[in-house]
């Protein structure tokens, strides 16, 4: 029994290359950890990515591996480095992640969310814009906005997002500094007084779904004011941001009129949030060709995906390319999979997989799954 | 068997044998006694008489009789397909079987198929040029270089003449007239140039800077030439006129990205004012005339955005933009991927 275990251990670590780092705090990660995996604490994982934030296939894999290990990659390190060098009193800086499909834009955002959490940022995170604008369930809840003429509310999506916001920032929202600046009147009997804690506003949005979209809008304004008055610093992350600039959404009003993205109240709120007219904030957005499915040119460059409208809205932004695995990253990833006994067999297999997946992280993950 | 016995009479077979021998007695006289004569059923003649070929006196090939100092222009005066005995050259052409040489010139279809220029040898050309020289005028001395020609005669008209031996001397292709002119030689201002380019569309070649107008709609060359000239004149003058509706040209109609008129500049100016904590609202014209050299790295940023739109979005222009933005915002440089 012992000898078998030893043999097993020997085989497992015979081609041991370090693929893991014990530095589990993104704030401390430097170039030394480049290309290595670090594990995210389970509770934290639930808090940060519980309501979305990690790609579905990756979630499945991390469940199989019984851990959430994220690779420290160049774009994340680059942005962390930039954030550290930023003067937060200046207008917020927008970073736009771009890259081919499956290279890890969403994973970079997930990594950066962890960083923002460790640094004590207030997190405003939209897991996937197309969930709002393109995913049409059989009973997608839609209503005409009561407060803003001609716009459409997505109350359930807004409430779900509020819950996500609440979970991600539960520790911060408790602090007494987070108060509402002005009075919001929702109806004859319901109103939020000026000076009420912010989490009360969030709770109201979750409980009274009818007002969820207006609550989101209020929260956006409050967050901007709080950041401007240096009570908190804010980290905005939006995945699939270019979805806001598509010509049309898949939503239809009861009169079968197709809805444009700018006619949705949530869009206007998030677009308001991503302007650079406030301080004490960092914004990481991603331009993803999957969020733009009508376009089949395979062009993943940001200006193409954002259209002129989006470019004019974001400019000046810092484009950050998320590339395929480098040789080193590929090797550590393959070793990690071997460690998880996810791939077995001769070492030549890695060269072959490298060729067939073309070092694309998602393809590599996909091809390893049945092995 | 019973039949045989019935008709059998002794001596009858013997008699018949004698008879047959009597019949064949003639052959036996000529040939040797040992062999039987063979019955020749098809009556084949054993030997046909061969005709004796009459000898005809064939004169030697003309090619062999030619003298070496003859006037070749007289032998081969015009275009003609190859003829082996007229060309005194040891020419070979065609498929080469293994271990053999290419077929010779006689009875060689390969040589007859290809066009030849045996009528255009340098001495013949020389004499022909001498002959037509008296019809030519002298070349102007000042037009001694390509540049001078281009400067004094910017418009180039291209036509083709066809000459062939058929009942009619007309060729329909001779009517086609092409006119070429360099855009830079036309006297145009910014607006007129833009409008002219829009008018001529794909008749303008950006690489060579040439506008090419071709006409073949009229039956005669002269008419086509007139039409081409008319086209150029009309386009030129139309380019200079400014219509009322042209004032409605929007930013989206611009043929190139002018950073000063775009949102990008407003964004930059707004960002700058935010940075220095100045809260002022500028009008459209103030935005346009704002001097960006006040802003650190503003000019670089301007160039990067302009190139991103004017040169098209590529990995290279994006990186360029990235560098400019990082300098503008004061962020550390991007690290190269290992």
XYZ file of C-alpha atoms in Angstrom:
709
model
C 0.000 0.000 0.000
C 2.762 2.399 0.995
C 4.890 1.516 -1.986
C 1.944 2.076 -4.276
C 1.393 5.487 -2.804
C 5.035 6.327 -3.203
C 5.004 5.132 -6.779
C 1.935 7.206 -7.416
C 3.483 10.265 -5.864
C 6.680 9.717 -7.806
C 4.833 9.479 -11.053
C 2.811 12.490 -10.250
C 5.731 14.740 -9.462
C 8.340 13.145 -11.714
C 8.100 15.952 -14.256
C 7.423 18.502 -11.592
C 7.748 22.035 -12.774
C 6.459 24.657 -10.421
C 3.031 25.547 -11.630
C 1.547 26.763 -8.387
C 2.255 29.779 -6.264
C 1.362 30.147 -2.625
C 0.926 33.870 -3.077
C -2.835 33.886 -2.995
C -3.276 37.631 -2.692
C -3.259 39.410 -6.043
C -1.988 42.570 -4.358
C 1.330 40.852 -3.672
C 1.657 39.154 -7.017
C 4.488 40.377 -9.192
C 6.346 39.185 -12.247
C 7.795 36.387 -10.127
C 4.401 34.742 -10.099
C 3.885 35.179 -13.810
C 2.374 32.112 -15.427
C 1.656 30.345 -12.127
C -1.650 29.265 -10.662
C -2.938 30.556 -7.364
C -5.954 29.274 -5.524
C -8.830 31.470 -4.497
C -10.361 30.865 -1.114
C -13.657 29.014 -1.367
C -15.757 31.430 0.683
C -14.340 34.352 -1.158
C -15.082 32.595 -4.422
C -18.680 32.264 -3.437
C -18.858 35.882 -2.448
C -17.151 37.296 -5.523
C -18.294 34.985 -8.283
C -21.383 33.424 -6.679
C -23.768 35.253 -8.979
C -21.665 35.112 -12.085
C -18.248 36.313 -12.998
C -16.557 33.098 -13.994
C -17.173 31.446 -17.359
C -19.525 28.484 -17.171
C -17.096 25.891 -18.512
C -14.450 27.100 -16.104
C -16.904 26.792 -13.186
C -17.544 23.204 -14.167
C -13.854 22.480 -14.317
C -13.116 24.113 -10.983
C -15.860 22.032 -9.442
C -14.176 18.911 -10.800
C -10.785 20.035 -9.559
C -12.275 20.946 -6.174
C -10.518 24.301 -6.229
C -10.617 27.582 -8.090
C -7.142 28.110 -9.443
C -6.488 31.193 -11.547
C -3.365 31.694 -13.576
C -1.454 34.911 -13.008
C -1.198 36.290 -16.512
C 0.340 39.285 -18.184
C -2.766 41.457 -18.774
C -3.862 41.208 -15.139
C -0.358 41.950 -13.863
C -0.152 44.820 -16.308
C -3.410 46.373 -15.141
C -2.551 45.843 -11.456
C 0.756 47.538 -12.112
C -1.053 50.432 -13.797
C -3.605 50.743 -11.000
C -0.822 50.933 -8.455
C 0.790 53.752 -10.416
C -2.473 55.658 -10.894
C -3.281 58.889 -9.163
C -6.843 58.228 -8.051
C -7.615 61.934 -7.723
C -7.543 62.209 -11.478
C -10.511 61.157 -13.599
C -11.104 57.429 -13.699
C -9.053 55.439 -16.178
C -10.776 52.904 -18.404
C -9.005 49.709 -19.398
C -10.469 47.772 -22.291
C -9.560 44.108 -22.535
C -9.630 42.656 -26.011
C -8.441 39.482 -27.636
C -9.552 36.444 -29.562
C -12.341 34.243 -28.290
C -11.366 32.087 -25.360
C -8.087 33.771 -24.505
C -9.175 34.678 -20.993
C -10.707 38.133 -20.912
C -13.349 37.087 -18.399
C -10.726 35.268 -16.325
C -8.601 38.410 -16.280
C -11.608 40.342 -15.004
C -12.171 37.659 -12.345
C -8.547 37.943 -11.272
C -8.804 41.717 -11.116
C -12.014 41.467 -9.092
C -10.075 39.511 -6.519
C -7.403 42.191 -6.550
C -10.001 44.929 -6.101
C -11.562 43.004 -3.251
C -8.225 42.655 -1.469
C -7.484 46.315 -1.973
C -10.845 47.285 -0.462
C -12.466 48.722 -3.554
C -16.219 48.980 -3.787
C -16.970 46.551 -6.604
C -19.509 47.329 -9.299
C -19.421 44.285 -11.507
C -21.617 43.344 -14.452
C -20.881 39.681 -15.152
C -22.052 39.535 -18.760
C -23.926 42.327 -20.527
C -25.544 40.007 -23.049
C -27.402 38.303 -20.220
C -29.429 41.474 -19.994
C -29.732 42.412 -23.605
C -29.520 39.239 -25.646
C -30.593 36.284 -23.525
C -34.328 36.083 -23.928
C -36.057 33.624 -21.678
C -39.607 32.583 -22.291
C -40.827 34.947 -19.631
C -38.379 37.779 -19.754
C -39.732 40.391 -17.443
C -39.983 43.689 -19.209
C -41.845 46.839 -18.328
C -41.987 50.379 -19.560
C -40.094 52.654 -17.288
C -42.260 54.728 -15.001
C -39.745 57.463 -14.408
C -38.036 57.779 -17.772
C -40.237 58.184 -20.799
C -39.680 55.798 -23.704
C -37.276 53.489 -21.929
C -37.658 49.845 -20.978
C -37.003 48.324 -17.556
C -35.601 44.854 -16.922
C -36.713 44.590 -13.268
C -35.709 40.957 -12.622
C -32.279 41.372 -14.135
C -31.798 44.563 -12.175
C -32.837 42.854 -8.941
C -30.469 39.950 -9.645
C -27.706 42.408 -10.241
C -28.493 44.245 -7.006
C -28.184 40.949 -5.173
C -24.835 40.382 -6.871
C -23.744 43.877 -5.866
C -24.861 43.285 -2.319
C -23.045 39.962 -2.021
C -19.833 41.277 -3.449
C -19.766 44.319 -1.191
C -21.456 42.975 1.934
C -18.490 43.868 4.164
C -18.242 47.428 2.847
C -21.936 48.273 2.812
C -22.096 47.831 6.544
C -19.778 50.746 7.203
C -21.582 53.897 8.331
C -19.984 56.048 5.678
C -22.138 54.595 2.945
C -25.191 56.789 3.160
C -27.634 58.089 0.630
C -27.108 61.723 -0.253
C -30.594 62.755 -1.203
C -34.164 61.673 -0.757
C -35.612 59.262 -3.289
C -39.365 58.980 -3.479
C -40.550 55.715 -5.012
C -44.254 55.992 -4.412
C -46.694 57.701 -2.091
C -45.754 55.507 0.804
C -42.256 54.353 -0.067
C -39.284 56.611 -0.016
C -35.651 56.529 0.962
C -34.610 59.370 3.194
C -31.429 61.279 2.690
C -28.826 59.880 5.076
C -30.210 56.356 5.056
C -27.574 53.649 4.704
C -26.854 52.538 1.143
C -27.584 48.905 1.850
C -31.140 49.884 2.717
C -31.498 51.210 -0.804
C -30.133 47.971 -2.209
C -32.475 45.923 -0.039
C -35.385 47.989 -1.254
C -34.456 47.290 -4.839
C -34.312 43.567 -4.168
C -37.558 43.518 -2.205
C -39.510 45.859 -4.468
C -38.526 44.532 -7.875
C -40.711 47.116 -9.548
C -38.245 49.835 -8.621
C -35.088 47.799 -9.143
C -33.987 49.634 -12.277
C -34.459 53.031 -10.671
C -32.588 51.778 -7.635
C -29.698 50.736 -9.865
C -29.673 54.201 -11.324
C -29.746 55.730 -7.850
C -26.915 53.481 -6.713
C -24.812 54.495 -9.697
C -25.277 58.143 -8.788
C -24.593 57.495 -5.108
C -21.463 55.478 -5.852
C -20.179 58.279 -8.030
C -20.829 60.838 -5.306
C -19.256 58.656 -2.607
C -16.154 58.128 -4.732
C -15.895 61.781 -5.585
C -16.054 62.670 -1.909
C -13.254 60.105 -1.272
C -15.355 57.984 1.047
C -14.561 54.933 -1.014
C -12.738 53.902 -4.126
C -14.651 52.053 -6.772
C -13.742 49.256 -9.108
C -16.044 48.922 -12.117
C -15.851 45.743 -14.165
C -18.109 45.069 -17.125
C -17.683 41.942 -19.222
C -18.882 42.078 -22.817
C -19.158 45.863 -22.609
C -19.494 46.252 -26.381
C -22.946 44.658 -26.081
C -24.214 48.122 -25.119
C -23.300 49.484 -28.543
C -24.851 46.848 -30.749
C -27.453 48.275 -33.099
C -30.270 46.215 -31.601
C -30.931 43.889 -28.712
C -32.980 40.711 -28.903
C -35.584 42.238 -26.647
C -38.998 43.069 -27.992
C -41.669 45.201 -26.459
C -45.207 43.786 -26.196
C -45.933 45.604 -29.448
C -43.139 43.550 -31.097
C -40.952 46.576 -31.548
C -37.278 45.716 -31.328
C -35.472 47.505 -28.565
C -32.171 49.282 -29.069
C -29.632 48.956 -26.238
C -29.830 52.633 -25.372
C -33.572 52.255 -24.734
C -32.921 50.012 -21.762
C -32.638 51.778 -18.402
C -29.842 49.490 -17.204
C -27.756 50.498 -20.231
C -28.125 54.169 -19.498
C -27.099 53.604 -15.883
C -23.984 51.614 -16.754
C -23.011 54.029 -19.520
C -23.374 56.862 -17.016
C -21.112 54.916 -14.677
C -18.393 54.359 -17.276
C -17.935 58.036 -18.066
C -14.694 59.455 -16.799
C -16.260 62.463 -15.082
C -15.621 61.120 -11.583
C -12.560 60.243 -9.557
C -11.362 57.528 -7.211
C -12.328 54.784 -9.599
C -10.853 52.177 -11.889
C -12.819 50.639 -14.732
C -12.016 47.419 -16.485
C -14.219 46.654 -19.454
C -13.967 43.924 -22.001
C -14.740 44.001 -25.710
C -15.761 40.544 -26.719
C -16.747 39.362 -30.173
C -19.195 36.908 -28.590
C -21.199 39.855 -27.300
C -21.485 40.988 -30.892
C -22.892 37.899 -32.605
C -24.318 39.628 -35.660
C -20.819 40.363 -36.814
C -19.009 37.390 -38.302
C -15.768 39.025 -39.367
C -13.739 37.384 -36.571
C -12.333 40.816 -35.880
C -11.608 41.161 -32.181
C -10.032 44.624 -32.179
C -11.700 47.031 -29.734
C -12.566 49.921 -32.011
C -14.320 47.571 -34.410
C -16.312 45.912 -31.646
C -17.216 49.096 -29.792
C -18.314 50.898 -32.949
C -17.712 54.602 -33.288
C -20.269 55.283 -30.570
C -18.508 53.145 -27.986
C -15.094 54.417 -28.923
C -16.215 58.019 -28.545
C -17.767 57.151 -25.206
C -14.685 55.455 -23.778
C -11.850 57.358 -25.383
C -9.151 57.802 -24.019
C -8.951 54.234 -22.789
C -6.061 51.846 -22.343
C -6.398 48.845 -24.648
C -4.999 45.706 -23.039
C -4.606 42.673 -25.215
C -5.255 39.252 -23.775
C -3.189 36.891 -25.852
C -2.949 33.135 -26.204
C -0.734 31.130 -23.879
C 2.976 31.669 -24.236
C 5.169 28.546 -24.140
C 5.749 28.954 -20.447
C 2.110 29.488 -19.595
C 1.135 26.501 -21.701
C 3.636 24.321 -19.898
C 2.418 25.311 -16.450
C -1.192 24.829 -17.483
C -0.422 21.377 -18.847
C 1.392 20.529 -15.649
C -1.518 21.744 -13.611
C -3.851 19.499 -15.593
C -1.462 16.613 -15.069
C -1.393 17.341 -11.374
C -5.176 17.214 -11.295
C -4.905 13.920 -13.230
C -6.945 15.672 -15.891
C -4.577 14.573 -18.611
C -2.414 11.465 -18.437
C -0.253 9.571 -20.803
C 3.057 10.270 -22.484
C 4.651 13.696 -22.477
C 4.429 13.920 -26.278
C 0.760 14.482 -25.847
C 1.425 18.025 -24.712
C 3.209 18.923 -27.910
C 0.306 17.555 -29.856
C -2.242 19.382 -27.737
C -0.258 22.545 -28.094
C -0.506 22.187 -31.834
C -4.162 21.299 -31.999
C -5.296 23.948 -29.535
C -2.929 26.568 -30.992
C -2.198 27.644 -27.394
C -5.719 29.021 -27.072
C -6.595 28.569 -23.376
C -10.258 27.771 -23.920
C -9.574 25.305 -26.719
C -6.888 23.660 -24.633
C -9.328 23.265 -21.753
C -11.967 21.917 -24.109
C -9.646 19.408 -25.715
C -8.295 18.174 -22.407
C -11.749 17.470 -20.995
C -12.340 14.112 -22.723
C -8.753 12.904 -22.255
C -23.222 -50.351 -92.093
C -26.011 -52.377 -93.600
C -26.225 -49.807 -96.375
C -22.556 -50.238 -97.117
C -22.890 -53.974 -97.325
C -25.929 -53.653 -99.552
C -24.223 -51.502 -102.185
C -20.837 -53.082 -101.952
C -19.534 -54.672 -105.084
C -16.064 -55.865 -105.360
C -13.910 -53.715 -107.608
C -16.032 -50.548 -107.502
C -13.711 -48.646 -105.115
C -10.737 -49.499 -107.135
C -12.296 -48.079 -110.316
C -13.016 -44.722 -108.711
C -9.473 -44.398 -107.518
C -8.273 -44.802 -111.025
C -10.642 -42.157 -112.221
C -9.439 -39.514 -109.693
C -5.843 -40.254 -110.584
C -6.642 -39.659 -114.256
C -8.181 -36.258 -113.450
C -5.136 -34.974 -111.577
C -2.632 -36.148 -114.076
C -1.953 -32.589 -115.453
C -0.344 -31.269 -112.276
C 1.827 -34.202 -111.926
C 3.548 -33.337 -115.162
C 4.981 -29.912 -113.881
C 5.828 -30.546 -110.282
C 7.946 -33.126 -108.703
C 6.400 -36.420 -108.279
C 6.824 -36.537 -104.491
C 4.576 -33.563 -103.509
C 0.856 -33.169 -103.786
C -0.375 -30.114 -105.383
C -2.129 -27.691 -102.965
C -5.629 -26.597 -103.821
C -5.655 -22.845 -103.983
C -9.195 -21.979 -103.128
C -8.886 -18.176 -102.748
C -6.733 -18.073 -105.845
C -4.167 -15.801 -104.279
C -1.641 -14.524 -106.672
C 1.635 -15.501 -105.263
C 3.462 -12.420 -106.379
C 2.338 -8.998 -107.591
C 4.517 -7.354 -110.019
C 6.339 -4.431 -108.435
C 6.141 -1.120 -110.111
C 9.447 0.343 -110.881
C 9.638 3.826 -109.334
C 10.451 6.387 -111.877
C 13.130 8.775 -110.863
C 12.119 12.423 -110.992
C 14.685 15.126 -110.920
C 13.926 17.142 -107.720
C 15.739 20.435 -107.530
C 17.704 21.109 -104.284
C 15.986 22.953 -101.425
C 15.774 26.648 -102.019
C 17.294 27.184 -98.599
C 20.436 25.401 -99.683
C 20.837 27.462 -102.800
C 20.657 30.811 -101.051
C 23.737 32.945 -101.012
C 25.012 34.253 -97.706
C 24.944 37.939 -98.749
C 21.424 38.036 -100.067
C 18.898 40.712 -98.988
C 16.771 38.941 -96.447
C 14.059 41.584 -96.597
C 13.331 40.540 -100.191
C 13.179 36.842 -99.300
C 10.785 37.324 -96.413
C 9.049 40.687 -96.994
C 5.973 40.334 -94.798
C 4.459 38.369 -91.955
C 4.000 34.758 -92.973
C 3.941 31.434 -91.255
C 7.154 29.445 -91.196
C 8.310 27.706 -94.365
C 11.292 25.302 -94.086
C 12.754 25.756 -97.514
C 12.642 29.556 -97.370
C 14.457 29.868 -94.076
C 18.109 28.859 -94.348
C 18.469 28.211 -90.633
C 18.995 24.820 -88.985
C 16.059 25.233 -86.651
C 14.699 22.426 -84.522
C 11.551 22.520 -82.455
C 9.167 20.139 -80.778
C 8.906 17.218 -78.402
C 12.241 15.554 -77.707
C 12.043 11.759 -77.496
C 14.481 10.237 -75.036
C 17.955 9.989 -76.419
C 17.056 11.856 -79.586
C 17.231 15.407 -80.843
C 14.247 17.696 -81.392
C 12.525 17.328 -84.788
C 14.020 19.311 -87.632
C 12.404 22.153 -89.515
C 10.909 20.133 -92.367
C 7.285 19.079 -92.022
C 7.324 20.514 -88.519
C 3.903 21.769 -87.450
C 5.328 23.204 -84.235
C 7.309 25.752 -86.160
C 4.332 26.693 -88.293
C 2.088 27.232 -85.295
C 4.141 29.854 -83.538
C 4.194 33.445 -84.766
C 7.535 34.557 -86.140
C 9.189 37.888 -86.617
C 11.366 36.919 -89.560
C 10.024 39.945 -91.459
C 11.172 42.319 -88.748
C 14.912 41.930 -88.670
C 16.842 45.040 -87.560
C 18.116 45.971 -91.057
C 14.577 45.748 -92.457
C 13.218 47.949 -89.694
C 15.992 50.394 -90.334
C 15.216 50.657 -94.032
C 11.518 51.007 -93.352
C 12.151 53.772 -90.836
C 14.368 55.525 -93.348
C 11.577 55.255 -95.876
C 8.921 56.867 -93.660
C 11.245 59.477 -92.183
C 10.307 62.034 -94.807
C 6.738 62.056 -93.474
C 7.766 62.843 -89.858
C 8.264 66.217 -88.181
C 11.142 66.982 -85.889
C 10.790 66.276 -82.124
C 10.613 69.527 -80.095
C 14.002 70.129 -78.502
C 12.646 71.362 -75.181
C 10.664 68.184 -74.603
C 13.811 66.305 -73.815
C 12.694 64.459 -70.688
C 9.676 62.638 -69.317
C 9.120 65.387 -66.744
C 9.078 68.072 -69.420
C 6.568 66.102 -71.489
C 4.400 65.569 -68.449
C 4.575 69.230 -67.548
C 3.654 70.616 -70.955
C 1.318 67.842 -72.074
C -0.377 66.512 -68.918
C -3.283 64.967 -70.814
C -2.476 61.669 -72.443
C -4.816 60.200 -75.079
C -4.417 56.543 -75.929
C -5.922 55.013 -79.065
C -5.084 51.921 -81.081
C -4.822 51.493 -84.861
C -5.338 48.135 -86.483
C -3.974 47.082 -89.841
C -4.874 43.811 -91.422
C -5.431 42.182 -94.779
C -9.151 41.630 -94.914
C -11.893 42.993 -97.185
C -12.559 45.843 -94.731
C -9.901 48.032 -93.188
C -12.125 49.057 -90.241
C -11.695 47.533 -86.836
C -14.311 48.322 -84.194
C -11.643 48.459 -81.489
C -10.055 51.474 -83.123
C -12.864 53.704 -81.836
C -11.918 53.228 -78.157
C -10.304 56.322 -76.645
C -8.612 56.446 -73.251
C -7.695 59.719 -71.598
C -5.286 59.857 -68.683
C -4.384 62.832 -66.577
C -2.559 63.186 -63.302
C -4.672 64.570 -60.497
C -1.799 66.694 -59.231
C -1.627 68.552 -62.555
C -5.195 69.801 -62.209
C -5.714 73.107 -60.485
C -7.912 72.179 -57.496
C -8.423 73.333 -53.948
C -9.246 71.093 -50.971
C -12.981 71.038 -51.535
C -12.729 70.676 -55.314
C -10.260 67.837 -55.035
C -12.501 65.945 -52.643
C -15.511 66.506 -54.872
C -13.659 65.513 -58.036
C -12.515 62.282 -56.417
C -16.069 61.522 -55.403
C -17.242 62.288 -58.952
C -14.716 60.099 -60.751
C -15.011 57.303 -58.211
C -12.958 54.254 -59.139
C -11.524 55.928 -62.245
C -8.868 57.355 -59.956
C -5.868 55.232 -59.074
C -4.297 56.272 -55.806
C -0.957 54.594 -56.458
C -0.181 56.325 -59.736
C -2.266 59.474 -59.062
C -3.886 59.024 -62.476
C -7.474 59.686 -63.520
C -8.328 57.358 -66.422
C -11.419 57.995 -68.522
C -12.288 55.546 -71.298
C -15.028 56.005 -73.906
C -16.278 53.490 -76.446
C -19.920 54.437 -76.630
C -19.797 56.330 -79.937
C -19.110 54.630 -83.303
C -16.233 56.879 -84.344
C -12.977 57.672 -82.640
C -13.413 61.389 -83.031
C -16.742 61.291 -81.260
C -15.282 59.270 -78.408
C -12.397 61.687 -78.081
C -14.837 64.590 -77.867
C -16.810 62.740 -75.247
C -13.780 61.983 -73.103
C -12.717 65.613 -73.233
C -16.213 66.659 -72.298
C -16.183 64.282 -69.336
C -12.960 65.695 -67.949
C -14.143 69.279 -68.432
C -17.502 68.613 -66.850
C -16.005 66.854 -63.828
C -13.464 69.608 -63.319
C -15.964 72.444 -63.395
C -18.523 70.537 -61.380
C -15.836 69.995 -58.735
C -15.359 73.731 -58.387
C -19.001 74.577 -57.830
C -20.250 74.519 -54.263
C -23.882 73.566 -53.934
C -26.108 74.614 -51.048
C -26.591 71.086 -49.808
C -22.856 70.596 -49.389
C -22.993 72.663 -46.222
C -24.970 69.842 -44.665
C -21.939 67.548 -44.705
C -21.790 65.766 -41.378
C -18.907 64.197 -39.517
C -20.027 60.778 -40.743
C -19.701 61.898 -44.377
C -16.074 62.884 -43.938
C -13.687 61.081 -46.211
C -11.026 61.081 -43.511
C -10.929 61.354 -39.733
C -10.252 64.894 -38.623
C -9.440 64.625 -34.951
C -10.156 68.288 -34.274
C -13.804 67.931 -35.285
C -14.421 64.735 -33.386
C -15.630 63.602 -30.031
C -12.147 62.329 -29.204
C -10.834 65.867 -28.916
C -13.728 66.889 -26.708
C -13.007 63.898 -24.493
C -9.374 64.877 -24.218
C -10.131 68.523 -23.458
C -12.758 67.565 -20.876
C -10.355 65.138 -19.268
C -7.680 67.819 -19.159
C -9.998 70.296 -17.495
C -11.004 67.680 -14.967
C -7.355 67.020 -14.207
C -6.599 70.650 -13.524
C -9.910 71.047 -11.651
C -11.281 73.644 -14.007
C -14.962 73.423 -14.529
C -15.818 75.284 -17.693
C -18.228 74.583 -20.478
C -16.792 75.158 -23.931
C -18.720 75.770 -27.113
C -18.237 73.703 -30.273
C -15.860 76.226 -31.820
C -13.856 76.553 -28.649
C -13.385 72.802 -28.610
C -12.247 72.855 -32.218
C -9.776 75.642 -31.716
C -8.402 74.362 -28.404
C -4.632 74.090 -28.575
C -3.739 70.578 -27.486
C -0.030 71.283 -27.205
C -0.811 72.610 -23.703
C -1.526 69.043 -22.658
C 1.440 66.785 -22.078
C 1.651 64.166 -24.823
C -1.543 65.621 -26.319
C -0.089 65.839 -29.805
C 1.099 62.248 -29.668
C -2.337 61.163 -28.636
C -3.885 63.133 -31.471
C -1.632 61.430 -34.004
C -2.339 58.004 -32.553
C -6.118 58.410 -32.706
C -5.959 59.857 -36.223
C -3.845 56.964 -37.432
C -6.153 54.487 -35.734
C -9.035 55.777 -37.842
C -7.266 56.822 -41.029
C -4.906 53.855 -41.423
C -7.446 51.348 -40.201
C -7.458 49.409 -36.986
C -4.620 46.952 -36.834
C -2.550 45.399 -34.076
C 0.084 47.993 -34.844
C -2.137 51.084 -34.657
C -3.794 49.772 -31.503
C -0.390 49.363 -29.854
C 0.483 52.834 -30.971
C -2.700 54.165 -29.400
C -1.979 52.172 -26.252
C 1.466 53.744 -25.883
C 0.108 57.236 -26.483
C -2.716 56.812 -23.958
C -0.387 55.425 -21.328
C 1.920 58.397 -21.755
C -1.034 60.757 -21.592
C -2.448 59.211 -18.444
C 0.963 58.731 -16.858
C 0.817 54.957 -16.627
C 3.786 52.595 -16.766
C 4.766 51.143 -20.117
C 3.350 47.905 -21.370
C 5.694 44.989 -20.824
C 6.539 42.844 -23.807
C 5.150 39.316 -23.759
C 7.848 36.765 -23.053
